[in-house]
Every structure is written in C-alpha cells, then in structure tokens.
mmCIF file of C-alpha atoms in Angstrom:
data_model
loop_
_atom_site.group_PDB
_atom_site.id
_atom_site.type_symbol
_atom_site.label_atom_id
_atom_site.label_comp_id
_atom_site.label_asym_id
_atom_site.label_seq_id
_atom_site.Cartn_x
_atom_site.Cartn_y
_atom_site.Cartn_z
ATOM 1 C CA UNK A 1 14.450 26.939 -0.522
ATOM 2 C CA UNK A 2 11.272 26.306 1.448
ATOM 3 C CA UNK A 3 8.307 24.696 -0.267
ATOM 4 C CA UNK A 4 4.811 25.973 0.409
ATOM 5 C CA UNK A 5 2.856 23.983 2.974
ATOM 6 C CA UNK A 6 1.161 20.979 1.415
ATOM 7 C CA UNK A 7 3.635 20.769 -1.453
ATOM 8 C CA UNK A 8 6.046 17.962 -2.189
ATOM 9 C CA UNK A 9 8.641 18.745 -4.816
ATOM 10 C CA UNK A 10 6.301 21.320 -6.303
ATOM 11 C CA UNK A 11 3.421 18.839 -6.632
ATOM 12 C CA UNK A 12 0.302 19.602 -4.544
ATOM 13 C CA UNK A 13 -0.476 16.840 -2.029
ATOM 14 C CA UNK A 14 -3.860 16.036 -3.597
ATOM 15 C CA UNK A 15 -2.283 15.585 -7.035
ATOM 16 C CA UNK A 16 0.424 13.409 -5.499
ATOM 17 C CA UNK A 17 -2.193 11.229 -3.782
ATOM 18 C CA UNK A 18 -4.012 10.828 -7.083
ATOM 19 C CA UNK A 19 -0.772 9.876 -8.811
ATOM 20 C CA UNK A 20 0.032 7.304 -6.097
ATOM 21 C CA UNK A 21 -3.464 5.843 -6.396
ATOM 22 C CA UNK A 22 -2.937 5.382 -10.148
ATOM 23 C CA UNK A 23 0.369 3.610 -9.502
ATOM 24 C CA UNK A 24 -1.165 1.375 -6.817
ATOM 25 C CA UNK A 25 -4.090 0.558 -9.139
ATOM 26 C CA UNK A 26 -1.720 -0.352 -11.973
ATOM 27 C CA UNK A 27 0.258 -2.661 -9.677
ATOM 28 C CA UNK A 28 -2.912 -4.348 -8.410
ATOM 29 C CA UNK A 29 -4.373 -4.758 -11.928
ATOM 30 C CA UNK A 30 -2.395 -7.928 -12.630
ATOM 31 C CA UNK A 31 -4.081 -8.728 -15.940
ATOM 32 C CA UNK A 32 -3.979 -5.120 -17.182
ATOM 33 C CA UNK A 33 -7.666 -4.927 -18.069
ATOM 34 C CA UNK A 34 -8.182 -1.557 -16.366
ATOM 35 C CA UNK A 35 -10.360 -3.015 -13.606
ATOM 36 C CA UNK A 36 -9.726 -4.771 -10.302
ATOM 37 C CA UNK A 37 -11.318 -8.155 -9.796
ATOM 38 C CA UNK A 38 -12.014 -9.581 -6.354
ATOM 39 C CA UNK A 39 -9.130 -12.001 -6.914
ATOM 40 C CA UNK A 40 -6.682 -9.169 -7.720
ATOM 41 C CA UNK A 41 -7.704 -7.224 -4.606
ATOM 42 C CA UNK A 42 -7.467 -10.365 -2.474
ATOM 43 C CA UNK A 43 -3.989 -11.145 -3.863
ATOM 44 C CA UNK A 44 -2.712 -7.665 -2.931
ATOM 45 C CA UNK A 45 -4.131 -7.963 0.587
ATOM 46 C CA UNK A 46 -2.485 -11.390 0.979
ATOM 47 C CA UNK A 47 0.893 -9.988 -0.106
ATOM 48 C CA UNK A 48 0.589 -7.162 2.428
ATOM 49 C CA UNK A 49 -0.557 -9.529 5.187
ATOM 50 C CA UNK A 50 2.308 -11.919 4.469
ATOM 51 C CA UNK A 51 4.793 -9.037 4.642
ATOM 52 C CA UNK A 52 3.480 -7.898 8.023
ATOM 53 C CA UNK A 53 3.284 -11.453 9.490
ATOM 54 C CA UNK A 54 6.974 -11.544 10.421
ATOM 55 C CA UNK A 55 6.935 -14.955 12.130
ATOM 56 C CA UNK A 56 4.687 -16.481 9.421
ATOM 57 C CA UNK A 57 2.175 -17.931 11.902
ATOM 58 C CA UNK A 58 -0.844 -16.752 9.921
ATOM 59 C CA UNK A 59 -1.663 -14.015 12.434
ATOM 60 C CA UNK A 60 -0.639 -10.360 12.663
ATOM 61 C CA UNK A 61 0.025 -8.909 16.104
ATOM 62 C CA UNK A 62 0.223 -5.241 17.031
ATOM 63 C CA UNK A 63 3.983 -5.714 17.537
ATOM 64 C CA UNK A 64 4.375 -7.057 14.000
ATOM 65 C CA UNK A 65 2.284 -4.227 12.593
ATOM 66 C CA UNK A 66 4.286 -1.590 14.473
ATOM 67 C CA UNK A 67 7.580 -3.166 13.351
ATOM 68 C CA UNK A 68 6.347 -3.229 9.751
ATOM 69 C CA UNK A 69 5.355 0.450 9.868
ATOM 70 C CA UNK A 70 8.723 1.628 11.197
ATOM 71 C CA UNK A 71 10.957 3.354 8.636
#
C-alpha cells in the first residue's frame, strides 16, 4: 500500500518533525525543568562534536563529517 506523499506511517511530515523536536528537547533538558540552559545546549553540541571527531584530535574534517553522516 502506497502512502500519500509527505506521509510517514500515516503521520504528516510536519507533525513528525514536531514530535522529533519534542524528543530532542527532552533529551537535551538534562535537569527536566522544561527549559534549556546554555550549559545543556553546550553539552549536547559537545556530545555531537565528539561523535563526529573520529580520530579524537579536537577537530572535525569534512571526511569525518561525511563518514558520520553515512547510514
């Protein structure tokens, strides 16, 4: 059965994006206060950076970024 364009499992893409944003917010909100502090945002960015920096040299190259983005 084909799904209408822009649908994913029956959920419209915009609703799915909103749902994913809520999940990402909840993960980033480490203290659960319903708001993101600068420290919480910085911690998430550091975790992402560290995941992309494959050789752990403190720098991210285009090769590392492309490798990280591959499925």
